[in-house]
């Protein structure tokens, strides 16, 4: 098994490119640092560092090792945080993290004796990957494929609305029905959020379905495209609250309440009833 102390010395040296600077950053003597690198090279059977009078350069083998070494050190840090309960890492898919979750994070931090909280916002597939790899303690997501060892809880039901420019012909509509929506052409948003599956369930396996054009990659990009007059789109209602208040977009509800997303909180079963995970889950679900 690779020695994490040696790996820490190795990554620090690659980052600083000088033994003296790396030793100072680590708070160890330069000969100790050299010994760590030598032992790691012996264990791996590969030259990692080329020394010179002006400094040092990582070899090809070192560059290949670097991301793995950093990942191992990060997992070591996460393991210590989980055991000690000193830091909570919460992941959120983009729309939830940007438009919904942050007020809950703010009020959670005001609870006495809770640990430091890191909020990680990324697309839905990346958040799922980080949760299953142990990089996150909790994830709040738009879509989740059930996996053994993880517990999923309903958080909230968020309606999906059709957004238009204020001067669009649809802007004055009070609601839109299933048949009319099925015949529309919509701007596409962020992939991997489960919207496609939601629409398939809503319209049925045979459709008809709305046409989707221009996969824009994010809700923010969709909103800007709608403002620019490029089309209309479906988004979660919470994502356009500010624009509706400002009058820069119009949101038209769907007459059938079935077009809504069930947002979920997911965590490892082993942590579900243990603080601080249970504390955070209780906080946002109240």
PDB file of C-alpha atoms in Angstrom:
ATOM      1  CA  UNK A   1       0.000   0.000   0.000  1.00  0.00           C
ATOM      2  CA  UNK A   2       1.314   3.437  -0.911  1.00  0.00           C
ATOM      3  CA  UNK A   3       2.357   5.608   2.000  1.00  0.00           C
ATOM      4  CA  UNK A   4       0.161   8.709   2.206  1.00  0.00           C
ATOM      5  CA  UNK A   5       2.942  10.743   3.822  1.00  0.00           C
ATOM      6  CA  UNK A   6       5.211  10.020   0.877  1.00  0.00           C
ATOM      7  CA  UNK A   7       2.404  10.877  -1.533  1.00  0.00           C
ATOM      8  CA  UNK A   8       1.867  14.198   0.236  1.00  0.00           C
ATOM      9  CA  UNK A   9       5.561  14.973  -0.107  1.00  0.00           C
ATOM     10  CA  UNK A  10       5.449  13.957  -3.760  1.00  0.00           C
ATOM     11  CA  UNK A  11       2.434  16.128  -4.691  1.00  0.00           C
ATOM     12  CA  UNK A  12       3.845  19.117  -2.825  1.00  0.00           C
ATOM     13  CA  UNK A  13       7.181  18.777  -4.621  1.00  0.00           C
ATOM     14  CA  UNK A  14       5.497  18.551  -8.030  1.00  0.00           C
ATOM     15  CA  UNK A  15       3.506  21.667  -7.245  1.00  0.00           C
ATOM     16  CA  UNK A  16       6.531  23.699  -6.044  1.00  0.00           C
ATOM     17  CA  UNK A  17       9.202  22.222  -8.381  1.00  0.00           C
ATOM     18  CA  UNK A  18      11.924  22.927  -5.799  1.00  0.00           C
ATOM     19  CA  UNK A  19      12.953  20.749  -2.850  1.00  0.00           C
ATOM     20  CA  UNK A  20      13.605  23.663  -0.514  1.00  0.00           C
ATOM     21  CA  UNK A  21      10.234  25.337  -1.195  1.00  0.00           C
ATOM     22  CA  UNK A  22       8.358  22.029  -0.892  1.00  0.00           C
ATOM     23  CA  UNK A  23      10.103  21.133   2.377  1.00  0.00           C
ATOM     24  CA  UNK A  24       9.199  24.529   3.823  1.00  0.00           C
ATOM     25  CA  UNK A  25       5.574  24.125   2.768  1.00  0.00           C
ATOM     26  CA  UNK A  26       5.437  20.712   4.446  1.00  0.00           C
ATOM     27  CA  UNK A  27       7.297  21.832   7.547  1.00  0.00           C
ATOM     28  CA  UNK A  28       9.949  19.118   7.245  1.00  0.00           C
ATOM     29  CA  UNK A  29      13.689  19.037   6.584  1.00  0.00           C
ATOM     30  CA  UNK A  30      14.863  18.840   2.978  1.00  0.00           C
ATOM     31  CA  UNK A  31      16.708  15.521   3.527  1.00  0.00           C
ATOM     32  CA  UNK A  32      13.469  14.045   4.894  1.00  0.00           C
ATOM     33  CA  UNK A  33      11.629  15.132   1.769  1.00  0.00           C
ATOM     34  CA  UNK A  34      14.299  13.585  -0.443  1.00  0.00           C
ATOM     35  CA  UNK A  35      14.022  10.354   1.520  1.00  0.00           C
ATOM     36  CA  UNK A  36      10.223  10.289   1.021  1.00  0.00           C
ATOM     37  CA  UNK A  37      10.603  10.699  -2.749  1.00  0.00           C
ATOM     38  CA  UNK A  38      13.308   8.039  -2.905  1.00  0.00           C
ATOM     39  CA  UNK A  39      11.192   5.530  -0.967  1.00  0.00           C
ATOM     40  CA  UNK A  40       8.172   6.211  -3.157  1.00  0.00           C
ATOM     41  CA  UNK A  41      10.263   5.727  -6.306  1.00  0.00           C
ATOM     42  CA  UNK A  42      11.616   2.461  -4.929  1.00  0.00           C
ATOM     43  CA  UNK A  43       8.143   1.229  -4.047  1.00  0.00           C
ATOM     44  CA  UNK A  44       6.772   2.057  -7.497  1.00  0.00           C
ATOM     45  CA  UNK A  45       9.881   0.998  -9.382  1.00  0.00           C
ATOM     46  CA  UNK A  46       9.868   4.213 -11.415  1.00  0.00           C
ATOM     47  CA  UNK A  47      11.746   7.510 -11.555  1.00  0.00           C
ATOM     48  CA  UNK A  48       9.387  10.286 -10.509  1.00  0.00           C
ATOM     49  CA  UNK A  49      11.584  13.368 -10.170  1.00  0.00           C
ATOM     50  CA  UNK A  50      14.507  14.539 -12.321  1.00  0.00           C
ATOM     51  CA  UNK A  51      16.809  16.689 -10.232  1.00  0.00           C
ATOM     52  CA  UNK A  52      18.852  19.588 -11.614  1.00  0.00           C
ATOM     53  CA  UNK A  53      20.828  22.570 -10.327  1.00  0.00           C
ATOM     54  CA  UNK A  54      17.885  24.889 -10.985  1.00  0.00           C
ATOM     55  CA  UNK A  55      15.175  22.705  -9.436  1.00  0.00           C
ATOM     56  CA  UNK A  56      13.394  19.518 -10.429  1.00  0.00           C
ATOM     57  CA  UNK A  57      10.946  18.290 -13.034  1.00  0.00           C
ATOM     58  CA  UNK A  58       8.318  15.521 -12.798  1.00  0.00           C
ATOM     59  CA  UNK A  59       8.750  12.595 -15.142  1.00  0.00           C
ATOM     60  CA  UNK A  60       6.016  11.123 -17.316  1.00  0.00           C
ATOM     61  CA  UNK A  61       5.368   8.560 -14.590  1.00  0.00           C
ATOM     62  CA  UNK A  62       4.994  11.359 -12.033  1.00  0.00           C
ATOM     63  CA  UNK A  63       2.452  13.190 -14.149  1.00  0.00           C
ATOM     64  CA  UNK A  64       0.446   9.989 -14.489  1.00  0.00           C
ATOM     65  CA  UNK A  65       0.595   9.434 -10.720  1.00  0.00           C
ATOM     66  CA  UNK A  66      -0.319  13.008  -9.753  1.00  0.00           C
ATOM     67  CA  UNK A  67      -4.145  12.917 -10.147  1.00  0.00           C
ATOM     68  CA  UNK A  68      -4.333   9.536  -8.415  1.00  0.00           C
ATOM     69  CA  UNK A  69      -2.165  10.762  -5.553  1.00  0.00           C
ATOM     70  CA  UNK A  70      -4.316  13.862  -5.098  1.00  0.00           C
ATOM     71  CA  UNK A  71      -7.456  11.728  -5.103  1.00  0.00           C
ATOM     72  CA  UNK A  72      -6.022   9.392  -2.457  1.00  0.00           C
ATOM     73  CA  UNK A  73      -5.072  12.325  -0.242  1.00  0.00           C
ATOM     74  CA  UNK A  74      -8.532  13.846  -0.644  1.00  0.00           C
ATOM     75  CA  UNK A  75     -10.167  10.557   0.341  1.00  0.00           C
ATOM     76  CA  UNK A  76      -7.901  10.372   3.382  1.00  0.00           C
ATOM     77  CA  UNK A  77      -9.018  13.860   4.394  1.00  0.00           C
ATOM     78  CA  UNK A  78     -12.685  12.952   3.809  1.00  0.00           C
ATOM     79  CA  UNK A  79     -12.348   9.824   5.954  1.00  0.00           C
ATOM     80  CA  UNK A  80     -10.982  11.878   8.840  1.00  0.00           C
ATOM     81  CA  UNK A  81     -13.796  14.437   8.462  1.00  0.00           C
ATOM     82  CA  UNK A  82     -16.496  11.767   8.390  1.00  0.00           C
ATOM     83  CA  UNK A  83     -15.161  10.000  11.479  1.00  0.00           C
ATOM     84  CA  UNK A  84     -14.651  13.224  13.439  1.00  0.00           C
ATOM     85  CA  UNK A  85     -17.861  14.888  12.227  1.00  0.00           C
ATOM     86  CA  UNK A  86     -16.020  18.179  11.778  1.00  0.00           C
ATOM     87  CA  UNK A  87     -17.148  18.926   8.215  1.00  0.00           C
ATOM     88  CA  UNK A  88     -20.247  18.171   6.181  1.00  0.00           C
ATOM     89  CA  UNK A  89     -20.091  18.048   2.385  1.00  0.00           C
ATOM     90  CA  UNK A  90     -23.429  18.588   0.655  1.00  0.00           C
ATOM     91  CA  UNK A  91     -23.802  18.255  -3.103  1.00  0.00           C
ATOM     92  CA  UNK A  92     -26.613  19.718  -5.172  1.00  0.00           C
ATOM     93  CA  UNK A  93     -27.502  19.440  -8.823  1.00  0.00           C
ATOM     94  CA  UNK A  94     -27.223  22.769 -10.607  1.00  0.00           C
ATOM     95  CA  UNK A  95     -30.801  24.052 -10.451  1.00  0.00           C
ATOM     96  CA  UNK A  96     -31.262  23.031  -6.823  1.00  0.00           C
ATOM     97  CA  UNK A  97     -27.910  24.405  -5.696  1.00  0.00           C
ATOM     98  CA  UNK A  98     -28.276  27.709  -7.530  1.00  0.00           C
ATOM     99  CA  UNK A  99     -31.962  28.495  -7.030  1.00  0.00           C
ATOM    100  CA  UNK A 100     -33.304  26.557  -4.028  1.00  0.00           C
ATOM    101  CA  UNK A 101     -30.863  25.160  -1.475  1.00  0.00           C
ATOM    102  CA  UNK A 102     -28.661  28.063  -0.421  1.00  0.00           C
ATOM    103  CA  UNK A 103     -31.154  29.688   2.011  1.00  0.00           C
ATOM    104  CA  UNK A 104     -31.338  26.340   3.832  1.00  0.00           C
ATOM    105  CA  UNK A 105     -27.536  26.180   3.985  1.00  0.00           C
ATOM    106  CA  UNK A 106     -27.426  29.696   5.436  1.00  0.00           C
ATOM    107  CA  UNK A 107     -29.918  28.929   8.213  1.00  0.00           C
ATOM    108  CA  UNK A 108     -28.248  25.566   8.925  1.00  0.00           C
ATOM    109  CA  UNK A 109     -24.983  27.347   9.664  1.00  0.00           C
ATOM    110  CA  UNK A 110     -26.769  29.322  12.391  1.00  0.00           C
ATOM    111  CA  UNK A 111     -27.628  26.154  14.321  1.00  0.00           C
ATOM    112  CA  UNK A 112     -25.372  25.849  17.405  1.00  0.00           C
ATOM    113  CA  UNK A 113     -22.599  23.219  17.320  1.00  0.00           C
ATOM    114  CA  UNK A 114     -23.069  22.129  13.690  1.00  0.00           C
ATOM    115  CA  UNK A 115     -19.880  21.415  11.707  1.00  0.00           C
ATOM    116  CA  UNK A 116     -18.495  23.426   8.822  1.00  0.00           C
ATOM    117  CA  UNK A 117     -20.509  22.858   5.660  1.00  0.00           C
ATOM    118  CA  UNK A 118     -19.208  22.765   2.092  1.00  0.00           C
ATOM    119  CA  UNK A 119     -21.769  23.109  -0.698  1.00  0.00           C
ATOM    120  CA  UNK A 120     -20.762  21.525  -4.003  1.00  0.00           C
ATOM    121  CA  UNK A 121     -22.857  22.489  -7.049  1.00  0.00           C
ATOM    122  CA  UNK A 122     -22.478  20.476 -10.259  1.00  0.00           C
ATOM    123  CA  UNK A 123     -24.564  18.743 -12.893  1.00  0.00           C
ATOM    124  CA  UNK A 124     -26.761  15.863 -11.753  1.00  0.00           C
ATOM    125  CA  UNK A 125     -24.538  13.000 -13.056  1.00  0.00           C
ATOM    126  CA  UNK A 126     -21.407  14.437 -11.427  1.00  0.00           C
ATOM    127  CA  UNK A 127     -23.149  14.909  -8.089  1.00  0.00           C
ATOM    128  CA  UNK A 128     -24.343  11.285  -8.240  1.00  0.00           C
ATOM    129  CA  UNK A 129     -20.805  10.125  -8.988  1.00  0.00           C
ATOM    130  CA  UNK A 130     -19.315  12.134  -6.115  1.00  0.00           C
ATOM    131  CA  UNK A 131     -21.928  10.798  -3.701  1.00  0.00           C
ATOM    132  CA  UNK A 132     -21.337   7.161  -4.612  1.00  0.00           C
ATOM    133  CA  UNK A 133     -17.542   7.587  -4.481  1.00  0.00           C
ATOM    134  CA  UNK A 134     -17.676   8.960  -0.926  1.00  0.00           C
ATOM    135  CA  UNK A 135     -16.758  12.546  -1.801  1.00  0.00           C
ATOM    136  CA  UNK A 136     -20.129  13.823  -0.524  1.00  0.00           C
ATOM    137  CA  UNK A 137     -22.139  13.079   2.606  1.00  0.00           C
ATOM    138  CA  UNK A 138     -25.498  14.179   1.185  1.00  0.00           C
ATOM    139  CA  UNK A 139     -26.841  15.023  -2.257  1.00  0.00           C
ATOM    140  CA  UNK A 140     -29.980  16.947  -3.202  1.00  0.00           C
ATOM    141  CA  UNK A 141     -30.886  16.007  -6.763  1.00  0.00           C
ATOM    142  CA  UNK A 142     -33.461  16.212  -9.550  1.00  0.00           C
ATOM    143  CA  UNK A 143     -33.014  12.584 -10.488  1.00  0.00           C
ATOM    144  CA  UNK A 144     -31.451   9.539  -8.852  1.00  0.00           C
ATOM    145  CA  UNK A 145     -31.001   5.959  -9.981  1.00  0.00           C
ATOM    146  CA  UNK A 146     -31.413   3.809  -6.827  1.00  0.00           C
ATOM    147  CA  UNK A 147     -28.237   2.074  -5.639  1.00  0.00           C
ATOM    148  CA  UNK A 148     -27.656  -0.406  -2.803  1.00  0.00           C
ATOM    149  CA  UNK A 149     -26.398   1.235   0.371  1.00  0.00           C
ATOM    150  CA  UNK A 150     -28.050   4.612  -0.255  1.00  0.00           C
ATOM    151  CA  UNK A 151     -31.267   6.055   1.108  1.00  0.00           C
ATOM    152  CA  UNK A 152     -33.402   8.478  -0.925  1.00  0.00           C
ATOM    153  CA  UNK A 153     -36.023  10.733   0.685  1.00  0.00           C
ATOM    154  CA  UNK A 154     -38.550  13.046  -0.966  1.00  0.00           C
ATOM    155  CA  UNK A 155     -37.694  16.698  -0.403  1.00  0.00           C
ATOM    156  CA  UNK A 156     -40.214  18.757  -2.375  1.00  0.00           C
ATOM    157  CA  UNK A 157     -42.407  18.631  -5.444  1.00  0.00           C
ATOM    158  CA  UNK A 158     -41.452  21.441  -7.819  1.00  0.00           C
ATOM    159  CA  UNK A 159     -43.822  22.367 -10.679  1.00  0.00           C
ATOM    160  CA  UNK A 160     -42.487  22.745 -14.219  1.00  0.00           C
ATOM    161  CA  UNK A 161     -43.612  25.884 -16.072  1.00  0.00           C
ATOM    162  CA  UNK A 162     -43.396  27.161 -19.636  1.00  0.00           C
ATOM    163  CA  UNK A 163     -41.336  30.353 -19.848  1.00  0.00           C
ATOM    164  CA  UNK A 164     -41.684  33.018 -22.526  1.00  0.00           C
ATOM    165  CA  UNK A 165     -40.694  36.593 -23.194  1.00  0.00           C
ATOM    166  CA  UNK A 166     -43.253  39.170 -21.954  1.00  0.00           C
ATOM    167  CA  UNK A 167     -44.065  40.108 -25.569  1.00  0.00           C
ATOM    168  CA  UNK A 168     -44.509  36.510 -26.754  1.00  0.00           C
ATOM    169  CA  UNK A 169     -47.986  35.489 -28.029  1.00  0.00           C
ATOM    170  CA  UNK A 170     -48.237  32.903 -25.204  1.00  0.00           C
ATOM    171  CA  UNK A 171     -47.332  35.388 -22.470  1.00  0.00           C
ATOM    172  CA  UNK A 172     -50.928  36.256 -21.614  1.00  0.00           C
ATOM    173  CA  UNK A 173     -52.028  32.633 -21.158  1.00  0.00           C
ATOM    174  CA  UNK A 174     -53.113  31.636 -17.649  1.00  0.00           C
ATOM    175  CA  UNK A 175     -52.187  27.985 -18.221  1.00  0.00           C
ATOM    176  CA  UNK A 176     -51.271  25.538 -20.974  1.00  0.00           C
ATOM    177  CA  UNK A 177     -52.795  22.097 -21.494  1.00  0.00           C
ATOM    178  CA  UNK A 178     -51.094  18.828 -22.371  1.00  0.00           C
ATOM    179  CA  UNK A 179     -52.202  18.775 -26.010  1.00  0.00           C
ATOM    180  CA  UNK A 180     -50.982  22.283 -26.776  1.00  0.00           C
ATOM    181  CA  UNK A 181     -47.670  21.652 -25.050  1.00  0.00           C
ATOM    182  CA  UNK A 182     -47.151  18.445 -27.008  1.00  0.00           C
ATOM    183  CA  UNK A 183     -47.247  20.376 -30.267  1.00  0.00           C
ATOM    184  CA  UNK A 184     -44.637  22.947 -29.292  1.00  0.00           C
ATOM    185  CA  UNK A 185     -40.930  23.275 -30.038  1.00  0.00           C
ATOM    186  CA  UNK A 186     -38.899  23.842 -26.872  1.00  0.00           C
ATOM    187  CA  UNK A 187     -35.365  24.968 -26.118  1.00  0.00           C
ATOM    188  CA  UNK A 188     -33.393  22.206 -24.359  1.00  0.00           C
ATOM    189  CA  UNK A 189     -31.591  22.755 -21.070  1.00  0.00           C
ATOM    190  CA  UNK A 190     -29.110  20.782 -18.979  1.00  0.00           C
ATOM    191  CA  UNK A 191     -28.807  17.068 -19.848  1.00  0.00           C
ATOM    192  CA  UNK A 192     -28.863  14.426 -17.133  1.00  0.00           C
ATOM    193  CA  UNK A 193     -31.501  16.098 -14.927  1.00  0.00           C
ATOM    194  CA  UNK A 194     -34.247  13.579 -15.664  1.00  0.00           C
ATOM    195  CA  UNK A 195     -36.411  16.064 -17.597  1.00  0.00           C
ATOM    196  CA  UNK A 196     -36.570  13.735 -20.599  1.00  0.00           C
ATOM    197  CA  UNK A 197     -37.845  10.914 -18.404  1.00  0.00           C
ATOM    198  CA  UNK A 198     -40.343  13.271 -16.761  1.00  0.00           C
ATOM    199  CA  UNK A 199     -41.740  14.274 -20.168  1.00  0.00           C
ATOM    200  CA  UNK A 200     -41.883  10.637 -21.308  1.00  0.00           C
ATOM    201  CA  UNK A 201     -43.934   9.742 -18.234  1.00  0.00           C
ATOM    202  CA  UNK A 202     -46.141  12.806 -18.657  1.00  0.00           C
ATOM    203  CA  UNK A 203     -46.959  12.326 -22.354  1.00  0.00           C
ATOM    204  CA  UNK A 204     -46.905   8.535 -22.340  1.00  0.00           C
ATOM    205  CA  UNK A 205     -44.710   6.144 -24.256  1.00  0.00           C
ATOM    206  CA  UNK A 206     -46.319   6.922 -27.612  1.00  0.00           C
ATOM    207  CA  UNK A 207     -46.562  10.688 -27.248  1.00  0.00           C
ATOM    208  CA  UNK A 208     -46.966  12.957 -29.084  1.00  0.00           C
ATOM    209  CA  UNK A 209     -44.022  14.845 -27.568  1.00  0.00           C
ATOM    210  CA  UNK A 210     -42.789  18.423 -27.855  1.00  0.00           C
ATOM    211  CA  UNK A 211     -39.821  18.882 -30.177  1.00  0.00           C
ATOM    212  CA  UNK A 212     -36.595  19.897 -28.459  1.00  0.00           C
ATOM    213  CA  UNK A 213     -33.958  22.033 -30.174  1.00  0.00           C
ATOM    214  CA  UNK A 214     -30.692  23.686 -29.118  1.00  0.00           C
ATOM    215  CA  UNK A 215     -29.439  21.718 -26.102  1.00  0.00           C
ATOM    216  CA  UNK A 216     -28.170  24.770 -24.211  1.00  0.00           C
ATOM    217  CA  UNK A 217     -26.562  23.039 -21.229  1.00  0.00           C
ATOM    218  CA  UNK A 218     -28.003  24.971 -18.302  1.00  0.00           C
ATOM    219  CA  UNK A 219     -31.162  26.668 -17.061  1.00  0.00           C
ATOM    220  CA  UNK A 220     -29.367  30.000 -16.990  1.00  0.00           C
ATOM    221  CA  UNK A 221     -28.506  29.639 -20.685  1.00  0.00           C
ATOM    222  CA  UNK A 222     -32.115  28.692 -21.446  1.00  0.00           C
ATOM    223  CA  UNK A 223     -33.433  31.793 -19.678  1.00  0.00           C
ATOM    224  CA  UNK A 224     -31.088  34.044 -21.631  1.00  0.00           C
ATOM    225  CA  UNK A 225     -32.105  32.382 -24.891  1.00  0.00           C
ATOM    226  CA  UNK A 226     -35.798  32.895 -24.108  1.00  0.00           C
ATOM    227  CA  UNK A 227     -35.140  36.543 -23.248  1.00  0.00           C
ATOM    228  CA  UNK A 228     -33.351  36.914 -26.581  1.00  0.00           C
ATOM    229  CA  UNK A 229     -36.433  35.651 -28.414  1.00  0.00           C
ATOM    230  CA  UNK A 230     -34.980  32.322 -29.535  1.00  0.00           C
ATOM    231  CA  UNK A 231     -37.955  30.329 -28.306  1.00  0.00           C
ATOM    232  CA  UNK A 232     -39.769  29.021 -25.224  1.00  0.00           C
ATOM    233  CA  UNK A 233     -38.813  26.337 -22.737  1.00  0.00           C
ATOM    234  CA  UNK A 234     -39.825  24.312 -19.698  1.00  0.00           C
ATOM    235  CA  UNK A 235     -38.024  24.987 -16.398  1.00  0.00           C
ATOM    236  CA  UNK A 236     -38.604  24.427 -12.704  1.00  0.00           C
ATOM    237  CA  UNK A 237     -40.767  27.228 -11.300  1.00  0.00           C
ATOM    238  CA  UNK A 238     -38.246  28.080  -8.574  1.00  0.00           C
ATOM    239  CA  UNK A 239     -35.604  28.854 -11.208  1.00  0.00           C
ATOM    240  CA  UNK A 240     -37.458  31.892 -12.587  1.00  0.00           C
ATOM    241  CA  UNK A 241     -38.898  33.534  -9.475  1.00  0.00           C
ATOM    242  CA  UNK A 242     -36.650  36.598  -9.757  1.00  0.00           C
ATOM    243  CA  UNK A 243     -37.352  37.055 -13.475  1.00  0.00           C
ATOM    244  CA  UNK A 244     -41.111  36.788 -12.916  1.00  0.00           C
ATOM    245  CA  UNK A 245     -40.957  39.428 -10.182  1.00  0.00           C
ATOM    246  CA  UNK A 246     -38.817  41.687 -12.385  1.00  0.00           C
ATOM    247  CA  UNK A 247     -41.106  41.196 -15.383  1.00  0.00           C
ATOM    248  CA  UNK A 248     -38.345  39.957 -17.695  1.00  0.00           C
ATOM    249  CA  UNK A 249     -39.972  36.536 -18.221  1.00  0.00           C
ATOM    250  CA  UNK A 250     -43.451  35.071 -18.013  1.00  0.00           C
ATOM    251  CA  UNK A 251     -44.159  31.668 -16.467  1.00  0.00           C
ATOM    252  CA  UNK A 252     -47.212  29.729 -17.644  1.00  0.00           C
ATOM    253  CA  UNK A 253     -48.286  26.814 -15.427  1.00  0.00           C
ATOM    254  CA  UNK A 254     -49.304  23.496 -16.963  1.00  0.00           C
ATOM    255  CA  UNK A 255     -52.947  22.664 -16.360  1.00  0.00           C
ATOM    256  CA  UNK A 256     -52.057  19.096 -15.380  1.00  0.00           C
ATOM    257  CA  UNK A 257     -50.256  19.084 -12.009  1.00  0.00           C
ATOM    258  CA  UNK A 258     -48.527  15.832 -12.989  1.00  0.00           C
ATOM    259  CA  UNK A 259     -45.808  17.838 -14.777  1.00  0.00           C
ATOM    260  CA  UNK A 260     -43.696  18.404 -11.696  1.00  0.00           C
ATOM    261  CA  UNK A 261     -40.352  17.111 -10.486  1.00  0.00           C
ATOM    262  CA  UNK A 262     -39.945  15.182  -7.267  1.00  0.00           C
ATOM    263  CA  UNK A 263     -36.688  16.491  -5.784  1.00  0.00           C
ATOM    264  CA  UNK A 264     -34.809  14.109  -3.512  1.00  0.00           C
ATOM    265  CA  UNK A 265     -32.291  14.038  -0.683  1.00  0.00           C
ATOM    266  CA  UNK A 266     -29.900  11.070  -0.899  1.00  0.00           C
ATOM    267  CA  UNK A 267     -27.280   9.890   1.583  1.00  0.00           C
ATOM    268  CA  UNK A 268     -25.496   6.656   2.521  1.00  0.00           C
ATOM    269  CA  UNK A 269     -27.707   4.441   4.682  1.00  0.00           C
ATOM    270  CA  UNK A 270     -24.917   4.201   7.263  1.00  0.00           C
ATOM    271  CA  UNK A 271     -24.997   7.981   7.799  1.00  0.00           C
ATOM    272  CA  UNK A 272     -28.728   8.619   7.495  1.00  0.00           C
ATOM    273  CA  UNK A 273     -29.439   8.562  11.242  1.00  0.00           C
ATOM    274  CA  UNK A 274     -26.106   9.959  12.366  1.00  0.00           C
ATOM    275  CA  UNK A 275     -25.373  13.653  13.006  1.00  0.00           C
ATOM    276  CA  UNK A 276     -24.509  15.849  11.216  1.00  0.00           C
ATOM    277  CA  UNK A 277     -26.164  14.175   8.201  1.00  0.00           C
ATOM    278  CA  UNK A 278     -29.421  13.537  10.052  1.00  0.00           C
ATOM    279  CA  UNK A 279     -29.361  17.110  11.389  1.00  0.00           C
ATOM    280  CA  UNK A 280     -29.079  18.607   7.915  1.00  0.00           C
ATOM    281  CA  UNK A 281     -31.736  16.327   6.426  1.00  0.00           C
ATOM    282  CA  UNK A 282     -34.161  17.195   9.221  1.00  0.00           C
ATOM    283  CA  UNK A 283     -33.389  20.889   8.754  1.00  0.00           C
ATOM    284  CA  UNK A 284     -34.184  21.082   5.051  1.00  0.00           C
ATOM    285  CA  UNK A 285     -37.173  18.719   5.232  1.00  0.00           C
ATOM    286  CA  UNK A 286     -38.999  20.609   7.969  1.00  0.00           C
TER     287      UNK A 286
END
